[in-house]
Amino acid sequence: MGNSNQVGTKMYQWATALFPICRSLTGQGVRDTLKYLQQEIPDLTIESIKSGQQVFDWQIPQEWNIDHAYIENEDGERIIDFANSNLHVVGYSEPVDKVVELEELNQHLYSLPEQPDAIPYITSYYQRRWGFCLTENQRKQLTDKKYRVKIASSLLDGELNYGQLLIKGKSEKEIFLSTYICHPSLANNELSGPVVTTALAQWISSLKSTEYSYRIVFVPETIGAITYLSKHLEQMKVNTLAGFVVTCVGDNNDYSFVPSRSENSVADKVALHALNHYVDSFQQYTFLQRGSDERQYCAPGVDLPVCSVMRTKYGEYPEYHTSLDNLDVISAKGLQGGFDILQQCIKLLESNFKYQVTVLCEPQLGKRGLYPTLSSMTEDYTDVITMMDFIAYCDGEHDLIDIANKINVYAMDLVALSKRLCKEGLLTKKGL
Amino acid sequence: MGNSNQVGTKMYQWATALFPICRSLTGQGVRDTLKYLQQEIPDLTIESIKSGQQVFDWQIPQEWNIDHAYIENEDGERIIDFANSNLHVVGYSEPVDKVVELEELNQHLYSLPEQPDAIPYITSYYQRRWGFCLTENQRKQLTDKKYRVKIASSLLDGELNYGQLLIKGKSEKEIFLSTYICHPSLANNELSGPVVTTALAQWISSLKSTEYSYRIVFVPETIGAITYLSKHLEQMKVNTLAGFVVTCVGDNNDYSFVPSRSENSVADKVALHALNHYVDSFQQYTFLQRGSDERQYCAPGVDLPVCSVMRTKYGEYPEYHTSLDNLDVISAKGLQGGFDILQQCIKLLESNFKYQVTVLCEPQLGKRGLYPTLSSMTEDYTDVITMMDFIAYCDGEHDLIDIANKINVYAMDLVALSKRLCKEGLLTKKGL
Amino acid sequence: MGNSNQVGTKMYQWATALFPICRSLTGQGVRDTLKYLQQEIPDLTIESIKSGQQVFDWQIPQEWNIDHAYIENEDGERIIDFANSNLHVVGYSEPVDKVVELEELNQHLYSLPEQPDAIPYITSYYQRRWGFCLTENQRKQLTDKKYRVKIASSLLDGELNYGQLLIKGKSEKEIFLSTYICHPSLANNELSGPVVTTALAQWISSLKSTEYSYRIVFVPETIGAITYLSKHLEQMKVNTLAGFVVTCVGDNNDYSFVPSRSENSVADKVALHALNHYVDSFQQYTFLQRGSDERQYCAPGVDLPVCSVMRTKYGEYPEYHTSLDNLDVISAKGLQGGFDILQQCIKLLESNFKYQVTVLCEPQLGKRGLYPTLSSMTEDYTDVITMMDFIAYCDGEHDLIDIANKINVYAMDLVALSKRLCKEGLLTKKGL
């Protein structure tokens, strides 16, 4: 599997630094997160759009910020405190400061009877509400008659922020990476996406040259993706070769795949080839099991070739959307695996040319030192057979992945061979 | 399964009334049957074509009528009497009145050794013959030396009759129903087809308006279908959206499907979707197992999109084409089931539009009261997910059934949703 | 399976006569072989191309001839003698005549430890070498210190030879047969191919007329096929309807199939239909398992519709490429089977027309005596059903094999029926 965990360790450190920040669709937490990432990717720009602006069918919500929040019992003890976990407050809660009876309080409390030690992650972005999330065990201890509830939040006209990085390649055709930065203290879903995307951005930036251009965005989920598309859709429809939603890429368990809506885009083809050859096994989901920003990127009329290559998919692990999705769920190794598989997808895209053999009939490989000069039954001809098979499909119609699928090898294992044969003048490279 | 058996009871009454009539390709029995149905469908017209007329490769046969027929033994007892069962005479038997020796008689007798209590149903339309059908048990009792055989039939120039009902819809595009009225006292094959078709005709006529026009025919099998096509093929090739041969739709057992020759017409698509979702299970046959008027409707050069949706298929139940296919084989419930599945096919056709979402990216459903405002893990989102999935495929390319197949629901269950979303302005309806 | 073994016996006799000849890519052995075959096929022409000529990426090698060769021990005994088996000398060995120490000799010896009684078949066409092949058991007895090695061969500018037979048919479209005549004393791989091809050529020549023209070649493998293509490719690309590499068609065991590169050419379709219906079972290989001149015929830019229909495939039987592939491996019956299956492919190609029914709806078969006039449940309608099914698909779109595949019969079994129906005026024949 190639890479050591060096990049994984770096990514885990970033995740650790970012974990405590209270992110939401908008607000200081998002800006702090983007600024942190900007230190790692100097060319990342932080963009903004004002509250109230219309983006397609949606409106940019007010900016939400929160200073502190708690529930105090009759003894004045803070039994639930935002300072302990930013999951304790329902996202986008309006400010509140009053004493309520337990019965009323209960209507504003969210817990998980099945996971009594987990604080659920709850938001109410588009309906004014206030609420607290707590563990079922904490809830059971609420026996006082009255409680003071305090949420020192603000909902004010402000802005929604997102990050954008454009890297110029030889072609205007783009590879698109999208991740989201709107989740508070949650590790796999979702700090893994931003940190893996950051490491990929660093790696791509470090390359001397790339075939394709890159468009990499860090957006609040849903509203951020919609906002971004509302500004760039026309250009993206023309230029996007393949795109990936980077999410849930930090745990040690499964690999997973959600196809694009068309199910047969270049992104799907590349992702499936990488997953089939580079990792031991993976879960294949359908587009019906989508759940992140591919919902926007693949919507009718948007129709971008965007799929999701993940480790364990959102909703498919018990810690999902609870306080248990903490830094223990992800690891340097897990993040490294997420980075590696996406890096393979990008390498495949950068290599996936069509080739045309320059001679009619099989080339005389022997005179070029590429073929054993003695026929015999005892030698291992695996490499020669692979070369012959590869050449046999270099008809200018099949691309590298098509051929690799035909001859049951990993396309990356054909790259050196294709370069050698081009150098020998036996192949010419054609565009994708 | 929706409908009560109310329609079924009515259909069973019609079948009971029609059962005794001696029908054949031509003759008074066909006219009596059509006149009876005309009482139920006032707009049904009874058409005729003269004996000897050429219809494609065929010629309209002479008209056959029969008054009485019997075999008398030496004691003058009528041991076989047409008055007891009109199956006793080979269809289209020429008149005969003579005394024959048993040996000669035997060459004109048809019985079923394997089903000793069943009179077989035999015809000889295009070759002059006379013959009697009887049970194997009756045959065993023929021990006299001589018998008098009498068939008081006539074969004269006359006409062939069929019924036609045209119902105008918004579109000139037509849905086609064809059933046959040439079988004598046989219940499932074939009074079930005419009575179910009659009930469907009543139902369609009762609708305030329909998207499509309807062409409904009651024809003698084969020659009647050929005759009808010889007069209407050009128009039908242009207009027919989907058609169904209505046959064997009255028993309580299986559902069955024979595809059109192309196997992928709109009729096939609709029928398979209905059968997959509306009934528990069904037998899928191939076009090689066809046996009724789809032989004509799907012939090369005719190529109409016509399939068969049945209960137990002709030839697949033991009573088939014998006197045992009587009113006990069919039931109000069985006929109702046949009616229901064909009604579903028609409803599906009337609903199977393409839809195009009017906004880019997902619509903001929350502001329209269509989406929960609070994210949470504990609610049942089935309906919301179905709605989101439905919208995700409303790209103007997939029709309602395509989408239903994609998202594994019954298309009829999307109809109310599609209307709601059109009303919200989120979808526009496109033609089929 | 039709044919007796009469042709098989004749083919086995030819193989027996040809077996002792020392063939290689070039030389007298090839010319002697072609001259022998010319006696059986008078119209066969023997063509030549000079050493050193460029053919696509390759160069015609020098001509190799050999008079005698041996290894003598210290006692002057010829312990390995080319006179005993022409496999004893590595093909294209340069001349040598010297005394060598055992250690040096060993570097020029080839044996098979796993098959201690078999002499391997080894060549070194494009690299100057000398060498001897021997059994492992012979090798174990080499204990002397020194040996005299003598190979009285010559490598000189001369020519490469191949045979060509063109048979004119009604159409310029061609069926192509290719076999190879470069293997020394080896029976299944490869004398079976030349003798079966010769018998096929005799049979085709004996036909009064054929729909298609025939191009039949006997070439040295690889370089011969490349040479032939370098001279005839343009014409062959225009005219070739289907082609077959004839190889390994003489044993009694499996039948085998290697598809063309496209996997869906007319040749593939015909071969699969014949193999599915005419023999009990067969091994299906992929194009990746190719190994003979289809490597050239199917190369990118050549793209001829050529597949291989074999008995046990090269490389798949233990005697392959050893002295054990002798006349015991093949038999009159085995060769007959190889002949028969290829004859079926050719007959299928000659018969595989499209038909269009001339009437709309089903034809009235009864008036033509083609249909039982009495409906009944007790007769065997298999033939009638086949006829009706056949007609049902005679839409001018499906060819005979398409229809046969649809209705699950062997296409050859439809030929008489199609002729009868054409004669009745019910069908018209259309081109392939």
JSON list of C-alpha atoms in Angstrom, two decimals, chain A residues 356-357 359-368 371-378 385 388-396 398 406-408 426, chain C residues 54 56-58 90 110 112 115 121-127 129 222 226 229 233 261 263 287-288 290 295-296 298-302 320-322:
[
{"chain": "A", "resi": 356, "resn": "GLN", "atom": "CA", "xyz": [-2.34, 3.68, -30.13]},
{"chain": "A", "resi": 357, "resn": "VAL", "atom": "CA", "xyz": [0.20, 1.11, -31.26]},
{"chain": "A", "resi": 359, "resn": "VAL", "atom": "CA", "xyz": [2.93, -0.62, -36.05]},
{"chain": "A", "resi": 360, "resn": "LEU", "atom": "CA", "xyz": [0.59, -3.07, -37.73]},
{"chain": "A", "resi": 361, "resn": "CYS", "atom": "CA", "xyz": [0.63, -6.61, -36.30]},
{"chain": "A", "resi": 362, "resn": "GLU", "atom": "CA", "xyz": [2.58, -7.32, -33.15]},
{"chain": "A", "resi": 363, "resn": "PRO", "atom": "CA", "xyz": [5.79, -5.31, -32.85]},
{"chain": "A", "resi": 364, "resn": "GLN", "atom": "CA", "xyz": [9.05, -7.25, -32.99]},
{"chain": "A", "resi": 365, "resn": "LEU", "atom": "CA", "xyz": [9.83, -6.96, -29.30]},
{"chain": "A", "resi": 366, "resn": "GLY", "atom": "CA", "xyz": [12.89, -9.18, -29.45]},
{"chain": "A", "resi": 367, "resn": "LYS", "atom": "CA", "xyz": [14.99, -6.71, -31.40]},
{"chain": "A", "resi": 368, "resn": "ARG", "atom": "CA", "xyz": [14.19, -4.10, -28.76]},
{"chain": "A", "resi": 371, "resn": "TYR", "atom": "CA", "xyz": [11.09, -10.33, -25.51]},
{"chain": "A", "resi": 372, "resn": "PRO", "atom": "CA", "xyz": [12.89, -13.59, -24.67]},
{"chain": "A", "resi": 373, "resn": "THR", "atom": "CA", "xyz": [14.79, -14.75, -27.75]},
{"chain": "A", "resi": 374, "resn": "LEU", "atom": "CA", "xyz": [14.37, -18.40, -26.92]},
{"chain": "A", "resi": 375, "resn": "SER", "atom": "CA", "xyz": [10.99, -20.12, -26.97]},
{"chain": "A", "resi": 376, "resn": "SER", "atom": "CA", "xyz": [10.69, -22.40, -24.00]},
{"chain": "A", "resi": 377, "resn": "MET", "atom": "CA", "xyz": [8.19, -23.80, -21.59]},
{"chain": "A", "resi": 378, "resn": "THR", "atom": "CA", "xyz": [10.00, -23.20, -18.38]},
{"chain": "A", "resi": 385, "resn": "ILE", "atom": "CA", "xyz": [2.29, -11.59, -21.44]},
{"chain": "A", "resi": 388, "resn": "MET", "atom": "CA", "xyz": [1.69, -8.25, -25.13]},
{"chain": "A", "resi": 389, "resn": "ASP", "atom": "CA", "xyz": [-1.83, -8.03, -23.74]},
{"chain": "A", "resi": 390, "resn": "PHE", "atom": "CA", "xyz": [-1.43, -4.35, -23.07]},
{"chain": "A", "resi": 391, "resn": "ILE", "atom": "CA", "xyz": [-0.23, -3.70, -26.61]},
{"chain": "A", "resi": 392, "resn": "ALA", "atom": "CA", "xyz": [-3.05, -5.85, -28.00]},
{"chain": "A", "resi": 393, "resn": "TYR", "atom": "CA", "xyz": [-5.59, -3.38, -26.64]},
{"chain": "A", "resi": 394, "resn": "CYS", "atom": "CA", "xyz": [-3.71, -0.16, -27.47]},
{"chain": "A", "resi": 395, "resn": "ASP", "atom": "CA", "xyz": [-6.11, 0.58, -30.29]},
{"chain": "A", "resi": 396, "resn": "GLY", "atom": "CA", "xyz": [-6.72, 4.23, -29.50]},
{"chain": "A", "resi": 398, "resn": "HIS", "atom": "CA", "xyz": [-9.53, 1.77, -24.85]},
{"chain": "A", "resi": 406, "resn": "LYS", "atom": "CA", "xyz": [-9.61, -6.19, -19.70]},
{"chain": "A", "resi": 407, "resn": "ILE", "atom": "CA", "xyz": [-6.33, -7.79, -18.69]},
{"chain": "A", "resi": 408, "resn": "ASN", "atom": "CA", "xyz": [-7.00, -7.90, -14.96]},
{"chain": "A", "resi": 426, "resn": "LEU", "atom": "CA", "xyz": [5.74, 1.64, -30.30]},
{"chain": "C", "resi": 54, "resn": "GLN", "atom": "CA", "xyz": [10.85, -5.69, -44.17]},
{"chain": "C", "resi": 56, "resn": "PHE", "atom": "CA", "xyz": [5.67, -4.19, -41.00]},
{"chain": "C", "resi": 57, "resn": "ASP", "atom": "CA", "xyz": [7.87, -4.12, -37.88]},
{"chain": "C", "resi": 58, "resn": "TRP", "atom": "CA", "xyz": [9.65, -7.36, -38.77]},
{"chain": "C", "resi": 90, "resn": "VAL", "atom": "CA", "xyz": [17.00, -26.10, -31.29]},
{"chain": "C", "resi": 110, "resn": "TYR", "atom": "CA", "xyz": [17.24, -28.30, -22.99]},
{"chain": "C", "resi": 112, "resn": "LEU", "atom": "CA", "xyz": [12.11, -31.25, -19.11]},
{"chain": "C", "resi": 115, "resn": "GLN", "atom": "CA", "xyz": [8.52, -35.04, -18.27]},
{"chain": "C", "resi": 121, "resn": "TYR", "atom": "CA", "xyz": [10.44, -28.28, -28.78]},
{"chain": "C", "resi": 122, "resn": "ILE", "atom": "CA", "xyz": [12.64, -25.18, -28.65]},
{"chain": "C", "resi": 123, "resn": "THR", "atom": "CA", "xyz": [13.46, -22.49, -31.20]},
{"chain": "C", "resi": 124, "resn": "SER", "atom": "CA", "xyz": [15.68, -19.45, -31.33]},
{"chain": "C", "resi": 125, "resn": "TYR", "atom": "CA", "xyz": [14.55, -17.67, -34.44]},
{"chain": "C", "resi": 126, "resn": "TYR", "atom": "CA", "xyz": [15.78, -14.15, -33.89]},
{"chain": "C", "resi": 127, "resn": "GLN", "atom": "CA", "xyz": [18.95, -14.72, -31.85]},
{"chain": "C", "resi": 129, "resn": "ARG", "atom": "CA", "xyz": [22.41, -19.74, -30.90]},
{"chain": "C", "resi": 222, "resn": "THR", "atom": "CA", "xyz": [3.82, -15.19, -36.70]},
{"chain": "C", "resi": 226, "resn": "ILE", "atom": "CA", "xyz": [2.68, -10.86, -40.71]},
{"chain": "C", "resi": 229, "resn": "LEU", "atom": "CA", "xyz": [-0.94, -9.34, -43.97]},
{"chain": "C", "resi": 233, "resn": "LEU", "atom": "CA", "xyz": [-4.26, -6.33, -45.50]},
{"chain": "C", "resi": 261, "resn": "ARG", "atom": "CA", "xyz": [-10.27, -9.43, -30.02]},
{"chain": "C", "resi": 263, "resn": "GLU", "atom": "CA", "xyz": [-15.32, -10.89, -29.06]},
{"chain": "C", "resi": 287, "resn": "PHE", "atom": "CA", "xyz": [-8.74, -13.42, -26.06]},
{"chain": "C", "resi": 288, "resn": "LEU", "atom": "CA", "xyz": [-6.14, -13.15, -23.29]},
{"chain": "C", "resi": 290, "resn": "ARG", "atom": "CA", "xyz": [-4.76, -16.47, -27.45]},
{"chain": "C", "resi": 295, "resn": "ARG", "atom": "CA", "xyz": [-2.34, -12.37, -32.40]},
{"chain": "C", "resi": 296, "resn": "GLN", "atom": "CA", "xyz": [-1.60, -10.78, -35.79]},
{"chain": "C", "resi": 298, "resn": "CYS", "atom": "CA", "xyz": [-6.67, -9.25, -34.41]},
{"chain": "C", "resi": 299, "resn": "ALA", "atom": "CA", "xyz": [-3.93, -6.71, -33.70]},
{"chain": "C", "resi": 300, "resn": "PRO", "atom": "CA", "xyz": [-5.05, -3.06, -33.42]},
{"chain": "C", "resi": 301, "resn": "GLY", "atom": "CA", "xyz": [-5.34, -1.61, -36.92]},
{"chain": "C", "resi": 302, "resn": "VAL", "atom": "CA", "xyz": [-5.53, -5.07, -38.45]},
{"chain": "C", "resi": 320, "resn": "TYR", "atom": "CA", "xyz": [2.15, -29.89, -26.08]},
{"chain": "C", "resi": 321, "resn": "HIS", "atom": "CA", "xyz": [5.46, -28.71, -27.58]},
{"chain": "C", "resi": 322, "resn": "THR", "atom": "CA", "xyz": [7.26, -31.97, -26.85]}
]
